[in-house]
Amino acid sequence: MWRFRSRLFAAASAIVCGCVIAAARPRYGGTLRIETHAVLRTLDPAATPLDVSDAAARTRLLPLVFETLVAPDPAGGLRPLLATSWERDAQGTRWRFQLRPDVRLHDGSRLDPAEVASTLRARVDSWQVSSADEAIVIASDRALPDLPWVLTDVRFAISMRRASGDVVGSGPFRVERLEAGRLSLRAHEDYWAGRPFVDAVQIDMGVVPPEQLSHLELGRVDLVAVNAPDVRRVSQRGLRLVESRPLELMALVFDVNRPTPVGEPIRRALALAIDRAAMCTILLQRHAQPAPALLPQWLSGYASLLAVPLDRAQARTMVGARPAAQRALTLRVDPSDSLAHAIAERIAVDAREAGLFIKVEAPDTLAPRPDVRLVRVRLDAKSPDLALARALAALGPRTTALVAPDAPPEPGASLADVYRYERALIEGNAIIPVVHLPEIYALGARVESWNGPLILATGAWDLAAVWLGADKP
Amino acid sequence: MSWKSGSAIIAAVARHGREALTLVNGCALMLSLLAAPQSTPPPFPYQDLVPELIEKIAASVTPVPLVRLAVAPGDDADRPRARQLERDLSEKLTARGLRVADRADGAAIVTVTCSQNLRERACAAEIRKAGASQIVTATRPHDASHPPPTSPVLALDVRTLFTHRTPILDVVLSGDRLFVLEPTVLSRYQRRDNEWLADRSRPIASLRVPPRDIRGRLQLDGTTIEALLPGVVCRANLDALNVTCADEPQAWPLGVENTGIAVGRNYFTTPEGLAFYGAAPLTPEADARWLVTAPEGRLLFLDSGRRALESAVSAGDDVAAVDTACVPGSYVILSARAGPGLADADALQLFQVIGRRLLPLASPVVLPGPLTALWAAPGARTATAVSRDTSSGRYVAFQIAIICGR
């Protein structure tokens, strides 16, 4: 009977391990070593990202140091960070955020509501921001129906610049050093949600993905990003994987600004010919979802209404009706993006089934303008209006203005308005969503996480919950 | 000898002149509580949005009185509910005076999805008519004063009832008495001081050669007990336990019409000749009348005419339906191999059946060995399972129920 009970408990433990990586009581200490491809150029949350790489790094790294008033809750809605509660007037023109008491900043000073108000005031000129008691009030001439969602953006993280030039925040880690290619963080001893388990985090930036994986396999690093096609290799090495919900879009974007753009029938034929499900299953190892729209279902709630069925027969008919000269396209991918290249080749195979001949090119020098590009669009785990706005920004205002002449939805727009705009964007097939990808990370053997996942569904890193176990052979 | 661990006390008692037996002293192996059960999905988490959506759809499709309705599930997890939602919407649109048609000719085509994003729960309908498209939505913020329906947590409560050296086919409790059916014996045990004491045993006399994988079933009926074996029925008075047996085929109480177990076999057949090992009657939301385990571990849904509808996505060796007052619905316990590392063991798992889909509600509970019996009376809130403990060689009978937390 005892063996039975042991088995039952073992089974129970295994199940718990499936949800939460918590094999033992967590230990304090050690340095968590991370490598990223993206490079953080500046630590100031208010600064405009210098490039795509900087923007990607800021999204994940700055929240370790600087906190916003509220943050998206992976389960839906918002969760309090520096604000414990919030309320608005009937018109939505005045919001009051109650601040968390006794929050200590990295320099030991107490979070001052007046400083918080001053920080936010500097970020948006049109807001009137004031502090009262332990709260701040944000007022505007225009209604701000979704202001708390707007404030989840890292550019509204609270940071204080001291006379020494240091920028301090309230997050679980403080900046020790930012030097070329490396960010060094130390645990914030007085963090309001409890000191992180690790003493330090060392982030080496600008490391290409194949090198990251090699370093992980050699035990030189604890956490790296991996592409979906590498998942099998990681699993075969016995390394663990964690991933967010889909946070990246791979889409075909036609150059509608060319003197002789590809016509809509050919674009539609290509949209019908791509076997997205097979691509997700085989090439992307089930670590991707077919993309019926720019925003994945979990960010929009309506994506399934925009699904395009796989219909090669119709695609062939449409292609067959076009002159032979229109059946050949050039598809460009970023030469440094091996995953995009693999997806593009798969698209070319699918297109051939429909009678379309796609030449995939990845030039590293100047080349003639292609018919279509395969682009990666990073998405934000935010409300649908803000997530779409981020996608539009990544696609470029010129592209989106050409395919959807109406103005994009304002922050706080209704779901119906967001849907209408997104539908207008994709219905002409000038933009063809292909797949949605999660952020996937491989973990070293000693990385453990206490009481929750290390990578949240929203993609946020909960490094304060990470602890380091003994090195395993 | 006894062990005490946590809240469960397990005692093994062996005395002269008594059958050695094990009695769980009113304590339970509440494993499922330890096993972090998953949340039970509520009946339909967007029900509060449906009336508003119906209003908006009705206003948008007018004056076209004909509607072609389709539901686009948000993801695979939503697929079982799509059929349920489609039926519900269809009824409500009909009640509004619209005609829901299967054909698209002349109809407004309405495609609905109910899902959520980070900001809100949403039901959206795209309406296409006369070449134009329109969207209507009904939404509720996650943090609004309209919280989604609470999700009760369901799990299996597995309690050890009795163990025995020889095979147990079925057990049934009657107050302080426990009746145990073995291949050739019907026994009665009396509870005294938290022990089961052997009280009386009667042989089961039959001229038939029992099958190798013999199965048997007990059912109480007032003052009598009936023991069903392949091709044999035995009846006895509860007090006197004077067993009389007859070689006669009889339907077993499975909740589905059957001709009993064929002589020399281990499976049942329906009147139409469909072979099955176990059956679970289902409620209407399951969109099928029964779920049966067929040979080779296939799971089949049957319609009211006992015709196979489609195979379920899952596989299982045995099945039983259990009821709960906690949340209405169809709940079944399925047995299957426990998986790698537990090659000799079976596991039991609780599922809800919605729209011919099996939704796992709790993690599997691993048994001490292979499952040899799984029975539940139609409409019962408990099931009986018997497993052979591979380490001790004993047979263990469990009483299984659904526990519910809100």
mmCIF file of C-alpha atoms in Angstrom, chain A residues 203-353:
data_model
loop_
_atom_site.group_PDB
_atom_site.id
_atom_site.type_symbol
_atom_site.label_atom_id
_atom_site.label_comp_id
_atom_site.label_asym_id
_atom_site.label_seq_id
_atom_site.Cartn_x
_atom_site.Cartn_y
_atom_site.Cartn_z
ATOM 1 C CA ILE A 203 22.655 39.925 -19.821
ATOM 2 C CA ASP A 204 24.947 39.628 -22.808
ATOM 3 C CA MET A 205 23.301 41.275 -25.801
ATOM 4 C CA GLY A 206 23.792 41.089 -29.530
ATOM 5 C CA VAL A 207 24.494 37.350 -29.525
ATOM 6 C CA VAL A 208 23.090 35.598 -32.595
ATOM 7 C CA PRO A 209 20.637 32.740 -31.889
ATOM 8 C CA PRO A 210 22.883 29.822 -33.020
ATOM 9 C CA GLU A 211 25.625 31.042 -30.702
ATOM 10 C CA GLN A 212 23.166 31.433 -27.847
ATOM 11 C CA LEU A 213 22.084 27.824 -28.183
ATOM 12 C CA SER A 214 25.667 26.581 -28.297
ATOM 13 C CA HIS A 215 26.495 28.558 -25.188
ATOM 14 C CA LEU A 216 23.496 27.083 -23.408
ATOM 15 C CA GLU A 217 24.517 23.578 -24.347
ATOM 16 C CA LEU A 218 28.010 24.277 -23.023
ATOM 17 C CA GLY A 219 26.560 25.514 -19.739
ATOM 18 C CA ARG A 220 27.913 29.039 -20.211
ATOM 19 C CA VAL A 221 24.512 30.658 -20.023
ATOM 20 C CA ASP A 222 21.194 29.952 -18.282
ATOM 21 C CA LEU A 223 18.502 31.394 -20.517
ATOM 22 C CA VAL A 224 18.436 31.977 -24.269
ATOM 23 C CA ALA A 225 15.822 32.570 -26.928
ATOM 24 C CA VAL A 226 15.269 29.820 -29.485
ATOM 25 C CA ASN A 227 13.485 29.626 -32.790
ATOM 26 C CA ALA A 228 10.716 27.090 -33.284
ATOM 27 C CA PRO A 229 12.712 24.883 -35.687
ATOM 28 C CA ASP A 230 15.382 24.460 -32.977
ATOM 29 C CA VAL A 231 12.909 23.160 -30.421
ATOM 30 C CA ARG A 232 13.603 19.520 -31.223
ATOM 31 C CA ARG A 233 17.337 20.006 -30.829
ATOM 32 C CA VAL A 234 16.793 21.653 -27.442
ATOM 33 C CA SER A 235 14.474 18.881 -26.272
ATOM 34 C CA GLN A 236 16.876 16.182 -27.420
ATOM 35 C CA ARG A 237 19.570 17.749 -25.256
ATOM 36 C CA GLY A 238 17.267 17.429 -22.256
ATOM 37 C CA LEU A 239 16.922 21.183 -21.861
ATOM 38 C CA ARG A 240 13.647 22.738 -20.823
ATOM 39 C CA LEU A 241 11.603 25.145 -22.863
ATOM 40 C CA VAL A 242 9.257 27.877 -21.771
ATOM 41 C CA GLU A 243 7.213 30.062 -24.043
ATOM 42 C CA SER A 244 4.794 32.933 -24.130
ATOM 43 C CA ARG A 245 1.549 33.019 -26.025
ATOM 44 C CA PRO A 246 1.917 34.092 -29.675
ATOM 45 C CA LEU A 247 3.592 37.501 -29.711
ATOM 46 C CA GLU A 248 5.060 37.796 -33.158
ATOM 47 C CA LEU A 249 3.480 37.893 -36.581
ATOM 48 C CA MET A 250 5.069 36.687 -39.772
ATOM 49 C CA ALA A 251 3.284 38.362 -42.656
ATOM 50 C CA LEU A 252 3.732 38.906 -46.362
ATOM 51 C CA VAL A 253 3.642 42.579 -47.248
ATOM 52 C CA PHE A 254 3.264 43.492 -50.924
ATOM 53 C CA ASP A 255 4.851 46.615 -52.248
ATOM 54 C CA VAL A 256 1.692 48.354 -53.437
ATOM 55 C CA ASN A 257 3.689 51.500 -54.117
ATOM 56 C CA ARG A 258 5.517 49.986 -57.093
ATOM 57 C CA PRO A 259 4.753 51.231 -60.585
ATOM 58 C CA THR A 260 3.434 47.753 -61.424
ATOM 59 C CA PRO A 261 2.218 46.239 -58.181
ATOM 60 C CA VAL A 262 1.127 42.617 -57.967
ATOM 61 C CA GLY A 263 -2.589 42.462 -58.682
ATOM 62 C CA GLU A 264 -5.211 41.499 -56.132
ATOM 63 C CA PRO A 265 -6.121 38.166 -57.798
ATOM 64 C CA ILE A 266 -2.538 36.944 -57.520
ATOM 65 C CA ARG A 267 -2.298 38.187 -53.938
ATOM 66 C CA ARG A 268 -5.541 36.434 -53.064
ATOM 67 C CA ALA A 269 -4.411 33.254 -54.787
ATOM 68 C CA LEU A 270 -1.255 33.268 -52.675
ATOM 69 C CA ALA A 271 -3.287 33.823 -49.495
ATOM 70 C CA LEU A 272 -5.437 30.794 -50.406
ATOM 71 C CA ALA A 273 -2.462 28.619 -51.324
ATOM 72 C CA ILE A 274 -0.456 28.864 -48.107
ATOM 73 C CA ASP A 275 -0.925 25.805 -45.909
ATOM 74 C CA ARG A 276 -0.446 27.544 -42.609
ATOM 75 C CA ALA A 277 -1.448 24.560 -40.494
ATOM 76 C CA ALA A 278 1.175 22.310 -42.074
ATOM 77 C CA MET A 279 3.773 25.031 -41.690
ATOM 78 C CA CYS A 280 3.009 25.285 -37.973
ATOM 79 C CA THR A 281 3.038 21.536 -37.455
ATOM 80 C CA ILE A 282 6.081 20.521 -39.463
ATOM 81 C CA LEU A 283 8.423 23.446 -39.920
ATOM 82 C CA LEU A 284 7.574 25.214 -36.678
ATOM 83 C CA GLN A 285 7.213 22.056 -34.576
ATOM 84 C CA ARG A 286 3.765 23.033 -33.254
ATOM 85 C CA HIS A 287 5.264 26.118 -31.639
ATOM 86 C CA ALA A 288 3.247 28.478 -33.831
ATOM 87 C CA GLN A 289 -0.336 29.136 -34.841
ATOM 88 C CA PRO A 290 -1.809 29.850 -38.265
ATOM 89 C CA ALA A 291 -2.428 33.588 -38.501
ATOM 90 C CA PRO A 292 -5.844 34.514 -39.872
ATOM 91 C CA ALA A 293 -5.299 38.157 -38.911
ATOM 92 C CA LEU A 294 -2.601 40.521 -37.707
ATOM 93 C CA LEU A 295 -3.555 40.029 -34.065
ATOM 94 C CA PRO A 296 -3.786 36.502 -32.699
ATOM 95 C CA GLN A 297 -7.064 35.345 -31.202
ATOM 96 C CA TRP A 298 -5.869 35.787 -27.631
ATOM 97 C CA LEU A 299 -5.129 39.479 -28.254
ATOM 98 C CA SER A 300 -8.164 40.338 -30.368
ATOM 99 C CA GLY A 301 -10.899 37.870 -29.486
ATOM 100 C CA TYR A 302 -12.157 37.962 -33.083
ATOM 101 C CA ALA A 303 -9.348 36.570 -35.263
ATOM 102 C CA SER A 304 -11.265 33.382 -36.043
ATOM 103 C CA LEU A 305 -13.821 35.492 -37.944
ATOM 104 C CA LEU A 306 -11.102 36.466 -40.414
ATOM 105 C CA ALA A 307 -9.790 32.976 -41.164
ATOM 106 C CA VAL A 308 -8.898 32.291 -44.796
ATOM 107 C CA PRO A 309 -9.418 28.651 -45.772
ATOM 108 C CA LEU A 310 -6.727 26.702 -47.581
ATOM 109 C CA ASP A 311 -8.118 26.380 -51.108
ATOM 110 C CA ARG A 312 -5.471 25.437 -53.635
ATOM 111 C CA ALA A 313 -8.010 24.557 -56.314
ATOM 112 C CA GLN A 314 -9.402 28.081 -56.282
ATOM 113 C CA ALA A 315 -5.892 29.497 -56.103
ATOM 114 C CA ARG A 316 -4.894 27.498 -59.207
ATOM 115 C CA THR A 317 -7.965 28.733 -61.048
ATOM 116 C CA MET A 318 -7.209 32.329 -60.159
ATOM 117 C CA VAL A 319 -3.554 32.034 -61.140
ATOM 118 C CA GLY A 320 -4.428 30.217 -64.351
ATOM 119 C CA ALA A 321 -6.568 33.129 -65.416
ATOM 120 C CA ARG A 322 -3.626 35.565 -65.213
ATOM 121 C CA PRO A 323 -0.951 36.108 -67.865
ATOM 122 C CA ALA A 324 2.202 34.020 -67.392
ATOM 123 C CA ALA A 325 4.258 37.156 -66.719
ATOM 124 C CA GLN A 326 2.234 37.812 -63.562
ATOM 125 C CA ARG A 327 2.842 34.345 -62.136
ATOM 126 C CA ALA A 328 6.409 34.975 -60.999
ATOM 127 C CA LEU A 329 7.171 36.955 -57.841
ATOM 128 C CA THR A 330 10.224 37.915 -55.854
ATOM 129 C CA LEU A 331 9.979 37.480 -52.088
ATOM 130 C CA ARG A 332 12.536 39.179 -49.893
ATOM 131 C CA VAL A 333 13.571 38.181 -46.393
ATOM 132 C CA ASP A 334 16.034 39.582 -43.922
ATOM 133 C CA PRO A 335 19.345 37.837 -44.699
ATOM 134 C CA SER A 336 20.106 37.494 -40.983
ATOM 135 C CA ASP A 337 16.766 35.841 -40.217
ATOM 136 C CA SER A 338 17.092 32.103 -40.822
ATOM 137 C CA LEU A 339 13.568 31.398 -39.585
ATOM 138 C CA ALA A 340 12.052 33.904 -41.991
ATOM 139 C CA HIS A 341 14.082 32.321 -44.778
ATOM 140 C CA ALA A 342 12.743 28.856 -43.937
ATOM 141 C CA ILE A 343 9.155 30.127 -43.837
ATOM 142 C CA ALA A 344 9.640 31.940 -47.145
ATOM 143 C CA GLU A 345 10.901 28.764 -48.796
ATOM 144 C CA ARG A 346 7.850 26.916 -47.487
ATOM 145 C CA ILE A 347 5.581 29.631 -48.903
ATOM 146 C CA ALA A 348 7.331 29.266 -52.252
ATOM 147 C CA VAL A 349 6.604 25.525 -52.222
ATOM 148 C CA ASP A 350 2.926 26.132 -51.436
ATOM 149 C CA ALA A 351 2.724 28.826 -54.113
ATOM 150 C CA ARG A 352 4.149 26.461 -56.712
ATOM 151 C CA GLU A 353 1.215 24.129 -56.028
#
